[in-house]
Short mmCIF file of C-alpha atoms and ligand atoms in Angstrom, two decimals:
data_model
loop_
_atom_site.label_atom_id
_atom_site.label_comp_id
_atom_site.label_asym_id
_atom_site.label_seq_id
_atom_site.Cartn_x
_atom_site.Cartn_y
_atom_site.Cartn_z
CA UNK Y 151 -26.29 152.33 223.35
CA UNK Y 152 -22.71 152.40 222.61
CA UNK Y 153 -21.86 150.83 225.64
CA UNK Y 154 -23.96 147.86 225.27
CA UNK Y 155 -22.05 147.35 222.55
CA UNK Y 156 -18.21 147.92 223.55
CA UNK Y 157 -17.92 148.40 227.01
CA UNK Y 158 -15.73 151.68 226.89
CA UNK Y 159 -16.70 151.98 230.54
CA UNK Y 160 -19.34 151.10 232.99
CA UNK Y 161 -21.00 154.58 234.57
CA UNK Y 162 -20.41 152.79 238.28
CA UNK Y 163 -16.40 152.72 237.46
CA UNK Y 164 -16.86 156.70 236.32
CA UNK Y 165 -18.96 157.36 239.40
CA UNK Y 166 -16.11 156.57 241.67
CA UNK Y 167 -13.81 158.99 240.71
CA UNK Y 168 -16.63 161.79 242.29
CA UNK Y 169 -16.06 160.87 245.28
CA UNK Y 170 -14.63 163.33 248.38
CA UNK Y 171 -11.64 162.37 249.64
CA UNK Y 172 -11.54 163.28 252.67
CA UNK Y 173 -7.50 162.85 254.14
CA UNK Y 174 -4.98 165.31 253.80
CA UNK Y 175 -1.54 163.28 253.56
CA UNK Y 176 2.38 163.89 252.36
CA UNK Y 177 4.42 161.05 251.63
CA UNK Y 178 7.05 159.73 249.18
CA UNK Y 179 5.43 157.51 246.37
CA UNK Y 180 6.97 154.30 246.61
CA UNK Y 181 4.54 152.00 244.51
CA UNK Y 182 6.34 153.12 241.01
CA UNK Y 183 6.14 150.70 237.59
CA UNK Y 184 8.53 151.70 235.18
CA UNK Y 185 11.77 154.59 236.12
CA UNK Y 186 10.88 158.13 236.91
CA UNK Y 187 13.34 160.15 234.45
CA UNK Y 188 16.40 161.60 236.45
CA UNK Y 189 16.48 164.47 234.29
CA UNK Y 190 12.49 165.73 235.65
CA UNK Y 191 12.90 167.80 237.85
CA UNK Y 192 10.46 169.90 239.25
CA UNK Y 193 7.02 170.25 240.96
CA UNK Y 194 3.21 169.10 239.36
CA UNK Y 195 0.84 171.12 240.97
CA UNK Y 196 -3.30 170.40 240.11
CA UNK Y 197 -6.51 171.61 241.13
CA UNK Y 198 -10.10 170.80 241.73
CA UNK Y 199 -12.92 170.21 243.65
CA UNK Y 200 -11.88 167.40 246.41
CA UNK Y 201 -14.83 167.37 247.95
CA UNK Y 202 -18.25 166.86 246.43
CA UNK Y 203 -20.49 166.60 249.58
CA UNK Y 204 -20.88 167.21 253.22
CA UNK Y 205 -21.95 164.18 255.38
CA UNK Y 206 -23.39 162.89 252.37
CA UNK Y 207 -25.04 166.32 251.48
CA UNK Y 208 -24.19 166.38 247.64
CA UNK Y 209 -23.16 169.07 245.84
CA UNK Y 210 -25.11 169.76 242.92
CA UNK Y 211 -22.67 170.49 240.53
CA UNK Y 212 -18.56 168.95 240.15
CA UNK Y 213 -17.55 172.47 239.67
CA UNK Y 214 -18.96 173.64 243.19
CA UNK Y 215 -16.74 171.22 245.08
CA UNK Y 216 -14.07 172.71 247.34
CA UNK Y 217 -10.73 173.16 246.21
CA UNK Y 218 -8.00 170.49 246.65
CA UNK Y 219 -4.94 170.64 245.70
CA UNK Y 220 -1.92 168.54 245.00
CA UNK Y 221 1.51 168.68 244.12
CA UNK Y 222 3.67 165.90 242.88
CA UNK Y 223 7.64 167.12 243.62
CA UNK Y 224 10.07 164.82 241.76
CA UNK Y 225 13.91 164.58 242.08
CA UNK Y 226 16.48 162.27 241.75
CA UNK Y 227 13.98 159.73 240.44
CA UNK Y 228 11.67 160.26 242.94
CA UNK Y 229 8.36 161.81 243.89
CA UNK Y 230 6.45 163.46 246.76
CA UNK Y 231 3.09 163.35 247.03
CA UNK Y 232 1.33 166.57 249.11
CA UNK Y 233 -2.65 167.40 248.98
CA UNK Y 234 -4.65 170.10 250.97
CA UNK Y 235 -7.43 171.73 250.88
CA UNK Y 236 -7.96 175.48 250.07
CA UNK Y 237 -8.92 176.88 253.85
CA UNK Y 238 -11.44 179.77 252.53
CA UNK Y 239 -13.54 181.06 255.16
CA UNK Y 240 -16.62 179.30 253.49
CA UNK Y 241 -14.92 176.11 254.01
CA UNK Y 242 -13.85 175.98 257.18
CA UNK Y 243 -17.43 177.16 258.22
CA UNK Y 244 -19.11 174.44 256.80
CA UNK Y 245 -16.75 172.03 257.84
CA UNK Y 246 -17.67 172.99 261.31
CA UNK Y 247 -21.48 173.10 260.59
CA UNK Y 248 -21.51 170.01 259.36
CA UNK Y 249 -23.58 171.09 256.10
CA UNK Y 250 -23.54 173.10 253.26
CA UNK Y 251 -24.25 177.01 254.57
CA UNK Y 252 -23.76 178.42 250.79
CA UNK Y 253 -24.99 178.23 247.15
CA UNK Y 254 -22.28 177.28 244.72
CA UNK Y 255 -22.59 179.01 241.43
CA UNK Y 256 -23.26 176.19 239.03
CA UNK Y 257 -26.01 174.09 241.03
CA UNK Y 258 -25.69 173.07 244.64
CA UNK Y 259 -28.41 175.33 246.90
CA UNK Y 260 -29.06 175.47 250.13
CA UNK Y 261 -31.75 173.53 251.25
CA UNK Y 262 -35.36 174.28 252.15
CA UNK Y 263 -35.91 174.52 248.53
CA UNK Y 264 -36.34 178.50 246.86
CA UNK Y 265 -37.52 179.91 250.42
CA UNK Y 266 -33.99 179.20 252.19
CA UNK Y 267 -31.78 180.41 249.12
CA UNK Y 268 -34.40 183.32 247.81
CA UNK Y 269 -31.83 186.75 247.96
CA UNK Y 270 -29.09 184.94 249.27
CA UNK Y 271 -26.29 186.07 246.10
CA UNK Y 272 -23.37 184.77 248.34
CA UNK Y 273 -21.65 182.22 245.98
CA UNK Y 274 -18.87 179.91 248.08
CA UNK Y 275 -15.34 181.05 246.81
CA UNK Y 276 -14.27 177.53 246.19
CA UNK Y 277 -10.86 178.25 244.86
CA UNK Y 278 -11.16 174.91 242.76
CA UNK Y 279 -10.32 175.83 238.99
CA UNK Y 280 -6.09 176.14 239.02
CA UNK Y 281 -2.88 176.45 240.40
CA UNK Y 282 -0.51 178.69 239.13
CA UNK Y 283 3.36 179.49 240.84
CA UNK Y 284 4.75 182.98 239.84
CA UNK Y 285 6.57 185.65 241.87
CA UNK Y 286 6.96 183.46 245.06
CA UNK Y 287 3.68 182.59 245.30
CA UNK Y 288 1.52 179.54 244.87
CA UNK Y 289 -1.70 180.77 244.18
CA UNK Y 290 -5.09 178.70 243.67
CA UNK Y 291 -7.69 180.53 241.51
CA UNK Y 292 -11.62 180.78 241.01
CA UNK Y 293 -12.57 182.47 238.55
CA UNK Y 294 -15.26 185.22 240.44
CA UNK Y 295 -13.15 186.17 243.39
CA UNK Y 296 -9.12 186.87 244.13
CA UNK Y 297 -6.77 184.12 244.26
CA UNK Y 298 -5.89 182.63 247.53
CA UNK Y 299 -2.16 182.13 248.48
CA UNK Y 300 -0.55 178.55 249.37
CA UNK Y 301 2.90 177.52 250.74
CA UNK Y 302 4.48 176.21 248.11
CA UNK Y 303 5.64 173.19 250.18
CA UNK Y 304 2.81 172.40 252.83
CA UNK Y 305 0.68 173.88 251.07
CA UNK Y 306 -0.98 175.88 254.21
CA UNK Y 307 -3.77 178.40 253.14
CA UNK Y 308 -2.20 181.89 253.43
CA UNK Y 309 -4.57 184.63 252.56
CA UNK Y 310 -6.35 186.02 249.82
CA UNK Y 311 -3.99 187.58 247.58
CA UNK Y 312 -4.28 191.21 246.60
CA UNK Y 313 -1.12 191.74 245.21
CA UNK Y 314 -0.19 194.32 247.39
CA UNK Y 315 -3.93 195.85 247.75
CA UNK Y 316 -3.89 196.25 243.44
CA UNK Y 317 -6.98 194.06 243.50
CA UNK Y 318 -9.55 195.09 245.98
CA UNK Y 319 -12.09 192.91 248.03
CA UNK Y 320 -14.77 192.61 245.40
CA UNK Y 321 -12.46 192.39 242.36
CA UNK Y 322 -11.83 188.91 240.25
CA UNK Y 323 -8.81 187.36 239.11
CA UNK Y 324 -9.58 184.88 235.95
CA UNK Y 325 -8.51 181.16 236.63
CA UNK Y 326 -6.93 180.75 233.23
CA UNK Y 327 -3.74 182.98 233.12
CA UNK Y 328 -1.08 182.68 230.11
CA UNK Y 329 2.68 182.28 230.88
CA UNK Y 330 4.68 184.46 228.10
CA UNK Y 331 7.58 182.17 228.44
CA UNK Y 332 10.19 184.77 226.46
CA UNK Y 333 8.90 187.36 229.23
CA UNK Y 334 8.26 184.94 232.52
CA UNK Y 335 5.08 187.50 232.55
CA UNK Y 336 2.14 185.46 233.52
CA UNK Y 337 -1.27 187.49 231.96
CA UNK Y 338 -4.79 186.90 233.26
CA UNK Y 339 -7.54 189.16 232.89
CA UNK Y 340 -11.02 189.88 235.50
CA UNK Y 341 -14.09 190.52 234.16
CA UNK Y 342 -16.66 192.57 235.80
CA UNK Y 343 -20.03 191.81 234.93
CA UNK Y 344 -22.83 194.85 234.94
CA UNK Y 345 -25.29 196.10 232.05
CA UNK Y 346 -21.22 197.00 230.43
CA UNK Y 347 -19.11 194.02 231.32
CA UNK Y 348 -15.53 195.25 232.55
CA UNK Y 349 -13.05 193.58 231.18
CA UNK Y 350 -9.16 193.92 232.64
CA UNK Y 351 -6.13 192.54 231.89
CA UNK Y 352 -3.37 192.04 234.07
CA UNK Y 353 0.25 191.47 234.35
CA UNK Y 354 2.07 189.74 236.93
CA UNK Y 355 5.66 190.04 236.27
CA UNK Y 356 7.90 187.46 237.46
CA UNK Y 357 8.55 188.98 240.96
CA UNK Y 358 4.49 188.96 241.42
CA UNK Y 359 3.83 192.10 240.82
CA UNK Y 360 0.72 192.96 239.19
CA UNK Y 361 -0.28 195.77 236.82
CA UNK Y 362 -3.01 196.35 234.91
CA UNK Y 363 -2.94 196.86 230.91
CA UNK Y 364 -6.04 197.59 229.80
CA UNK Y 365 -9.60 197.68 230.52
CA UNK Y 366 -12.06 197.26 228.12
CA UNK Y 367 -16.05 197.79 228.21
CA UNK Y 368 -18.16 195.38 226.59
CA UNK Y 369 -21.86 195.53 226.00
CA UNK Y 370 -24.02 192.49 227.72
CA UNK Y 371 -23.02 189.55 229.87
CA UNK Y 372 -19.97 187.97 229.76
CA UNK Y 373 -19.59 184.20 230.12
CA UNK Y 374 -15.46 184.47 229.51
CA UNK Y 375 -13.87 181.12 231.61
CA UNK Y 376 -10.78 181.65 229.08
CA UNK Y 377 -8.63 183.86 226.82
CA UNK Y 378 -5.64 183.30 224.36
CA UNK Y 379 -2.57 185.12 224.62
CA UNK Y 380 -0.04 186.87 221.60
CA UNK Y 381 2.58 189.21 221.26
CA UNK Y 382 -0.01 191.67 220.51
CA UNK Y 383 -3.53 190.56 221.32
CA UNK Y 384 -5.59 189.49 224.15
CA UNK Y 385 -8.12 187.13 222.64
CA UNK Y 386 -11.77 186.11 224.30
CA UNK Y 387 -14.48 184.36 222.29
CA UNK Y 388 -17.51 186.08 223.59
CA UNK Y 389 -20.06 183.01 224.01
CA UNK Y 390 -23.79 184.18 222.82
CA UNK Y 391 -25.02 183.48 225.81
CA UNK Y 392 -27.65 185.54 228.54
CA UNK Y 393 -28.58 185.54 232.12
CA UNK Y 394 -32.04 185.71 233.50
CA UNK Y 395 -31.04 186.52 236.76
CA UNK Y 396 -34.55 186.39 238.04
CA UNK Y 397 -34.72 182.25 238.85
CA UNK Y 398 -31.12 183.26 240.92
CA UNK Y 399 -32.29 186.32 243.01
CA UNK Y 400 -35.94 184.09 243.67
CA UNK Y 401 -33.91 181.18 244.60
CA UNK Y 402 -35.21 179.07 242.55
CA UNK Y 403 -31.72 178.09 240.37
CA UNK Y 404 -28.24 178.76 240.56
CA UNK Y 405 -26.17 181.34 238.81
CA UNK Y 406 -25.15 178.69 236.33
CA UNK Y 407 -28.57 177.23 235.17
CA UNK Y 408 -29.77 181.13 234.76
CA UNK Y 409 -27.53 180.87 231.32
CA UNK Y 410 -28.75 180.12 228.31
CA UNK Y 411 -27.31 180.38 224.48
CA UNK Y 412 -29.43 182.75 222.22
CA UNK Y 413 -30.22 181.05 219.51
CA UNK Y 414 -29.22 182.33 216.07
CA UNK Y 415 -26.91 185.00 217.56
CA UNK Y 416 -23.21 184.86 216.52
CA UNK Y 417 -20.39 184.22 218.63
CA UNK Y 418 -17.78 187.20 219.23
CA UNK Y 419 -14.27 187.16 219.01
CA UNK Y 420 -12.82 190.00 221.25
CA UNK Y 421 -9.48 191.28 219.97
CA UNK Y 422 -7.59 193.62 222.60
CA UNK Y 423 -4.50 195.01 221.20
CA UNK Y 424 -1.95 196.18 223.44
CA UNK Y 425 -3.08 199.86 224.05
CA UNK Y 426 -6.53 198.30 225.02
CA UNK Y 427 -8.39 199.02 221.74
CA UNK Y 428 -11.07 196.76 221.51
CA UNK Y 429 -12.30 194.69 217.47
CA UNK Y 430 -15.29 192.59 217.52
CA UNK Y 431 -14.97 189.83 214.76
CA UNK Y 432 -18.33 187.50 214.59
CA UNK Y 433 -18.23 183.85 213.48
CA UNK Y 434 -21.20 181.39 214.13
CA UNK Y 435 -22.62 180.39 217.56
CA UNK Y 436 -20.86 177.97 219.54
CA UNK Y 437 -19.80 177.92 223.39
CA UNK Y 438 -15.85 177.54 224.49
CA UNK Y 439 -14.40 177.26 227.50
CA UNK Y 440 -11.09 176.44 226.71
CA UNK Y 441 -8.65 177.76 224.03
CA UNK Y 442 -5.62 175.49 223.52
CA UNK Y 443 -2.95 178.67 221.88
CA UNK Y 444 -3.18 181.36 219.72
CA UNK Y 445 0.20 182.96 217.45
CA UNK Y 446 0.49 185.64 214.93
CA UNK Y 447 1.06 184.32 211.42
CA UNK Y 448 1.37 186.75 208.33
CA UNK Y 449 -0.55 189.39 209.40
CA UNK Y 450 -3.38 186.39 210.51
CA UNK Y 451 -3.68 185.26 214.37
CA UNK Y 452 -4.07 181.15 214.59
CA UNK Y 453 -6.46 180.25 217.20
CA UNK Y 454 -6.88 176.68 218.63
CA UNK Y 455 -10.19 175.89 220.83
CA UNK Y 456 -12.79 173.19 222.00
CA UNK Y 457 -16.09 174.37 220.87
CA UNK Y 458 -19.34 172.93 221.71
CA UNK Y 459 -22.64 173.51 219.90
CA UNK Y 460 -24.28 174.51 222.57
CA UNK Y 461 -23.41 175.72 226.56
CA UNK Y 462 -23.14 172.12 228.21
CA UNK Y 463 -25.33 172.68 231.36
CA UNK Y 464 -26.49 170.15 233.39
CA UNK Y 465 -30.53 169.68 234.00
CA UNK Y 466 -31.65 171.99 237.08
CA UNK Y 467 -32.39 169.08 240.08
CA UNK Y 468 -30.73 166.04 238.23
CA UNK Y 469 -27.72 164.50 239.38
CA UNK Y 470 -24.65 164.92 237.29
CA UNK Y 471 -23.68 161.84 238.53
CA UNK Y 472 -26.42 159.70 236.23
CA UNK Y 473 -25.78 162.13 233.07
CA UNK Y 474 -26.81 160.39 229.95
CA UNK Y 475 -23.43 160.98 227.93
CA UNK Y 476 -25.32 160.01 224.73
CA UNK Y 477 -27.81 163.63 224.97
CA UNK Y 478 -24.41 165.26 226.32
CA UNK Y 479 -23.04 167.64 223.79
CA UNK Y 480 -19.33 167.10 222.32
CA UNK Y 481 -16.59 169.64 222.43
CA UNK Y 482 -13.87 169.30 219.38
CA UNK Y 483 -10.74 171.13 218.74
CA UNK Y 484 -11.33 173.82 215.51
CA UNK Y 485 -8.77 176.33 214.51
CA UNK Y 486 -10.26 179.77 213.35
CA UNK Y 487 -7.88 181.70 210.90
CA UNK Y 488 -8.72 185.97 212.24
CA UNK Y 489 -7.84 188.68 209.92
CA UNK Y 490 -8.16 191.33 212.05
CA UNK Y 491 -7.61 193.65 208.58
CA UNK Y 492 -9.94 191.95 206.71
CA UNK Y 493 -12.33 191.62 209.35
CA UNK Y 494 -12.96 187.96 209.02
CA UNK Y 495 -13.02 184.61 210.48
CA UNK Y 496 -12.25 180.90 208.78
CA UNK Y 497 -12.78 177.71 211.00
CA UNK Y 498 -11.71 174.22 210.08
CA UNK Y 499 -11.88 171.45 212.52
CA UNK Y 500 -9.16 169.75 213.94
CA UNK Y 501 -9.98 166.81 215.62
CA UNK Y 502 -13.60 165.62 215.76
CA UNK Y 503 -13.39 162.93 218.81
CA UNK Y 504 -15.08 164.98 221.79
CA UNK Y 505 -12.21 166.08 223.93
CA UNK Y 506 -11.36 169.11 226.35
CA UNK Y 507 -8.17 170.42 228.16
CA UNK Y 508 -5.96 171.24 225.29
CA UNK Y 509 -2.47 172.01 225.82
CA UNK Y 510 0.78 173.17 224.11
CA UNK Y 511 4.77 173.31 225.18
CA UNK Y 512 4.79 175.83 227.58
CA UNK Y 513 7.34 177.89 225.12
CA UNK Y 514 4.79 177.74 222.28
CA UNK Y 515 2.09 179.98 224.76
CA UNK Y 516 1.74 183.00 222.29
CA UNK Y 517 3.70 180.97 219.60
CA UNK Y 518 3.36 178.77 216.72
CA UNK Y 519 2.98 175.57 217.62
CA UNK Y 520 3.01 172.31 216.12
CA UNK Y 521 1.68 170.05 218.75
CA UNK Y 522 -1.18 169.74 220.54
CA UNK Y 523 -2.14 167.69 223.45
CA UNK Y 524 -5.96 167.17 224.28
CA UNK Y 525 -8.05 164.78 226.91
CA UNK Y 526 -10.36 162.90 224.39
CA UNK Y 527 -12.66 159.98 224.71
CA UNK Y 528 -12.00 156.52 224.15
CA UNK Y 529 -14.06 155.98 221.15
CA UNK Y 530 -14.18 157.27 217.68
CA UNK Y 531 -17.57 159.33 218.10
CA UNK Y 532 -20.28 160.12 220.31
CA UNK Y 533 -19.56 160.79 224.05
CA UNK Y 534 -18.60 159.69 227.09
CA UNK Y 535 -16.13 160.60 230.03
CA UNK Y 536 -12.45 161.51 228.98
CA UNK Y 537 -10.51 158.15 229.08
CA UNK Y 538 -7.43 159.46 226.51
CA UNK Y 539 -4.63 161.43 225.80
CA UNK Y 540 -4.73 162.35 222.21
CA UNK Y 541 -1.41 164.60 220.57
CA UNK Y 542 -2.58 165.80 217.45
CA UNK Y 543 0.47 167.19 215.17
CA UNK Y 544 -1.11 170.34 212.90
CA UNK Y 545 1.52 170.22 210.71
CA UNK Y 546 0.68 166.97 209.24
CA UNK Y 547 -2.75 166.50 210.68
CA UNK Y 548 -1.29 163.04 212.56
CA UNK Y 549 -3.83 161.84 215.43
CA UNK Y 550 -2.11 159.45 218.14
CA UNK Y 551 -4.71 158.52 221.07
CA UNK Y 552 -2.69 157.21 224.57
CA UNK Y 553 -6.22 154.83 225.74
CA UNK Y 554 -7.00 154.26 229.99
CA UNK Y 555 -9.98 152.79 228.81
CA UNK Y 556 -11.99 150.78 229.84
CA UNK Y 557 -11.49 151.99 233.84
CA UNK Y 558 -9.06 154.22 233.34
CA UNK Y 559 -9.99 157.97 233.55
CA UNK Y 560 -8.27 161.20 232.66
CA UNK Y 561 -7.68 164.42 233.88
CA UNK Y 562 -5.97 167.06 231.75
CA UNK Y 563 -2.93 166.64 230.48
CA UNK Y 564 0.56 168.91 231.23
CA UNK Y 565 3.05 168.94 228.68
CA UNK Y 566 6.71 169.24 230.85
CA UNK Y 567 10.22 169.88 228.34
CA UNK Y 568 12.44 167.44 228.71
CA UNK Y 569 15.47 170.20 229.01
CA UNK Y 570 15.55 173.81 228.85
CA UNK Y 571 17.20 173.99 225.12
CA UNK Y 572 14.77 176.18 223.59
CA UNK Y 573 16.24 174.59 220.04
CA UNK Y 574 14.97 170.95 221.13
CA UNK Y 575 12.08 169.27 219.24
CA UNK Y 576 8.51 170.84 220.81
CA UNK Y 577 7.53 167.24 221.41
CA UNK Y 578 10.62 166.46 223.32
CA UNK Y 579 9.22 166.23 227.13
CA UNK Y 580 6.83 164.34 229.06
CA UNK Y 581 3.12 164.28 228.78
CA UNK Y 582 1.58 163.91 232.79
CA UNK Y 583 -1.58 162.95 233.77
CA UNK Y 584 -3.56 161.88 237.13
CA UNK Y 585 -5.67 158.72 235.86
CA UNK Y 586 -8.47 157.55 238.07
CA UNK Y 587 -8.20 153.50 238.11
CA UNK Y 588 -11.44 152.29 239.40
CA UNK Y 589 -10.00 148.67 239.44
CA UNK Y 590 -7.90 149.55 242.26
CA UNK Y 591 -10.13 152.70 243.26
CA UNK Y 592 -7.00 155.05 243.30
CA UNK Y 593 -5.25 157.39 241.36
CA UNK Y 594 -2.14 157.00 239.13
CA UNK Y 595 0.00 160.03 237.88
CA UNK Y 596 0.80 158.57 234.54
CA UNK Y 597 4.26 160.02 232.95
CA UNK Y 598 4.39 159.46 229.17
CA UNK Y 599 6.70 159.88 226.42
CA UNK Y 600 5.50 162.40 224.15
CA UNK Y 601 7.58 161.60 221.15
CA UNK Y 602 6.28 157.78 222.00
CA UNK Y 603 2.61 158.64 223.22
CA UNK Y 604 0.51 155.36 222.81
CA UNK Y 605 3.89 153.56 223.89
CA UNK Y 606 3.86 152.00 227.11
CA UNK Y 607 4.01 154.83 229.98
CA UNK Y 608 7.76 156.08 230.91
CA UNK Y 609 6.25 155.33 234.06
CA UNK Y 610 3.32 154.89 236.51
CA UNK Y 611 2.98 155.98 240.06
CA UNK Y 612 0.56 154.42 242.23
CA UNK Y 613 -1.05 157.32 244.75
CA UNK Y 614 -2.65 155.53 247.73
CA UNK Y 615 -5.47 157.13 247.11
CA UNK Y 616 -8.05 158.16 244.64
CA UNK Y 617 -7.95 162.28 243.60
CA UNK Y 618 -11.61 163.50 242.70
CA UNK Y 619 -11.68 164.60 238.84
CA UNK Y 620 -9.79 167.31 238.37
CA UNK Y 621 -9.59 170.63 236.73
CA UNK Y 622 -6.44 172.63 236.17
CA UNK Y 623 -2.69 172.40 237.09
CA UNK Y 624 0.68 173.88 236.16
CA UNK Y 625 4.43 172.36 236.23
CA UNK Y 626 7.05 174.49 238.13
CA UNK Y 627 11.22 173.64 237.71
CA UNK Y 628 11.09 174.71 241.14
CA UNK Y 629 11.16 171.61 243.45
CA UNK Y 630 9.15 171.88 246.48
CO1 CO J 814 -10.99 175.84 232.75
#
């Protein structure tokens, strides 16, 4: 065991940072090492699931926890601290029953084992995955259902958003959108699923409307979590993965233990130009949920992602709790070089420490970019939870880790520009994080230098509470 032999962290430490928090608060942070910058201005908003059982009925899966989120407004050297909870109807229901009522999609059931969840295909919407402001709107996303609107300041749950009836009741709005920072455009896409997975791609211009691009019919079941935006492609790695739907309709498993990788098949990239013309490009099997950016380069497009091996799924009636990170699978950042001409695919890896949640500057979204930031593990190889911010520079191949470890624990990282000069150095901002300290069994939102990453923090702000292990978030200029 690694950790026998370098504690890196103990699993009790880790544990912590699953559970609910239950309070809803807003206050000014006041418990501050170091100076908040007077020049960041501007609101931090995150996501994820904030609550991970009901009356001590667990959740069988992190990703079926409800929705919380946060935002983190800072001016003048100061910072607000906000949370809430997403108010779907699901919620509030069980939150008056007293128990869970639904299945979530990736492994909490109902109980009374297969005979109280056999033809029940009512997944929670739990609006957990990201926050995103555009057009007036705060809007907290899931990936199989429409976004719900927030207040951008209370955060109050307004409705489901259909952007002016464009998306209909049963329609899906992906929780990874792409912010074309020349444009302000924000792109996401909804996928469809069927014997022909529909794939669309939307718009949402910077006053919130939405229109739709394209839509695109691909053969088999999509697992797409993620795409990669340029100029003039839409990008999707089609995963090689099926669904037996039969354990799901019979009860017996949830949506997301029904998936399994075929073995030997390729992977797919998907490549939807502009006018919706679909190329399929294979390279070998591997799962990805997250790309980190994707540019046009000489006729070539770049493409940055985590890849695992294998789909990471948890074993059906095990807590994920008491994982065993050594038999858990590593994701690591490749770049694959696509000729679309050609019709081929290189892949190189970038950075073989397991990590997840890469990001770029939010300028570079479509763009070249130099640097990356990544949530990475504490320790050269094998696995274990996230417990580091690593920037890796692809122009000289440079790897700088920023270590919480040993009880210290990350969530993913959000690159914020230090000014608005589009001519200043791409590393010239802040890198933000939420670290879980289970010393003090609370949460710090740790504000580093990123031209000075494993320097001491530019600052540290001490939450008076702990935030559950996040998922996604976005920075707005706008302070709320
Ligand atoms: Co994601």
């Amino acid at each position: 065991m690694v950790q026998a032999a370098s504690p890196i962290f103990s699993r009790e430490d880790w544990q912590k940072g699953y559970e609910s928090l239950r309070t809803e608060q807003a206050y000014w942070i006041d418990e501050i090492e170091g100076d908040i910058p007077l020049a960041l201005e501007g609101t931090l908003f995150r996501n994820g699931p904030g609550q991970l059982d009901i009356n001590g009925e667990k959740y069988g899966h992190p990703f079926d926890g409800d929705g919380m989120v946060c935002a983190i407004a800072f001016k003048n050297g100061r910072a607000h601290f906000t949370n809430q909870f997403v108010k779907t109807p699901e919620f509030l229901a069980e939150k008056k029953a007293g128990k869970i009522l639904y299945r979530g999609v990736f492994g909490t059931q109902k109980k009374g084992g297969w005979l109280g969840n056999i033809f029940d295909l009512h997944n929670k919407n739990v609006a957990n995955t990201n926050v995103v402001y555009q057009g007036g709107k705060l809007l907290a996303l899931w990936e199989a259902a429409r976004p719900y609107a927030l207040d951008p300041k209370s955060l109050d749950t307004l409705e489901q958003e259909s952007f002016d009836g464009k998306l209909g009741a049963g329609q899906v709005f992906s929780a990874h959108p792409r912010k074309d920072n020349t444009t302000g455009d924000l792109w996401g896409f909804g996928v469809q699923p069927g014997p022909k997975s529909k794939i669309s791609i939307y718009q949402v211009a910077v006053d919130g409307n939405l229109s739709v691009e394209s839509e695109v019919k691909v053969s088999g079941f999509c697992f797409l979590h993620d795409f990669a935006y340029t100029p003039n492609y839409r990008i999707f790695m089609q995963n090689p993965v099926s669904f037996n739907p039969l354990p799901f309709l019979l009860g017996l498993s949830t949506a997301g233990e029904c998936i399994e990788l075929k073995p030997n098949s390729p992977s797919q990239f998907l490549l939807i130009d502009r006018k919706g013309n679909l190329q399929t490009l294979e390279t070998d099997p591997c799962f990805v949920f997250h790309h980190c950016n994707a540019y046009e380069e000489n006729d070539q497009i770049i493409l940055d992602s985590v890849c695992y091996p294998d789909y990471p799924k948890l074993e059906p009636n095990t807590d994920f709790r008491e994982i065993d990170f050594d038999k858990v699978i590593a994701g690591q950042l490749w770049r694959f070089t696509i000729n679309p001409q050609l019709k081929t695919v290189k892949k190189e890896m970038i950075l073989e420490r397991s990590c997840e949640f890469p990001v770029v500057h939010p300028r570079c979204v479509g763009q070249k970019h130099r640097y990356a930031y990544v949530g990475a593990i504490a320790q050269g190889s094998g696995n274990a939870p996230l417990q580091a911010i690593a920037k890796v520079d692809m122009q000289t191949g440079k790897q700088e880790f920023h270590s919480f470890a040993p009880r210290g624990f990350i969530s993913e990282p959000i690159f914020v520009p230090r000014d608005r000069n589009s001519d200043s150095a791409e590393d010239s901002g802040w890198v933000m994080v939420l670290v879980f300290d289970a010393s003090h069994n609370r949460s710090d939102l740790v504000i580093l230098d990123a031209q000075n990453i494993t320097g001491e923090p530019v600052a540290k702000l001490h939450l008076k509470h702990h935030v559950p292990y996040g998922l996604h978030g976005s920075f707005t200029r706008e302070v709320f």
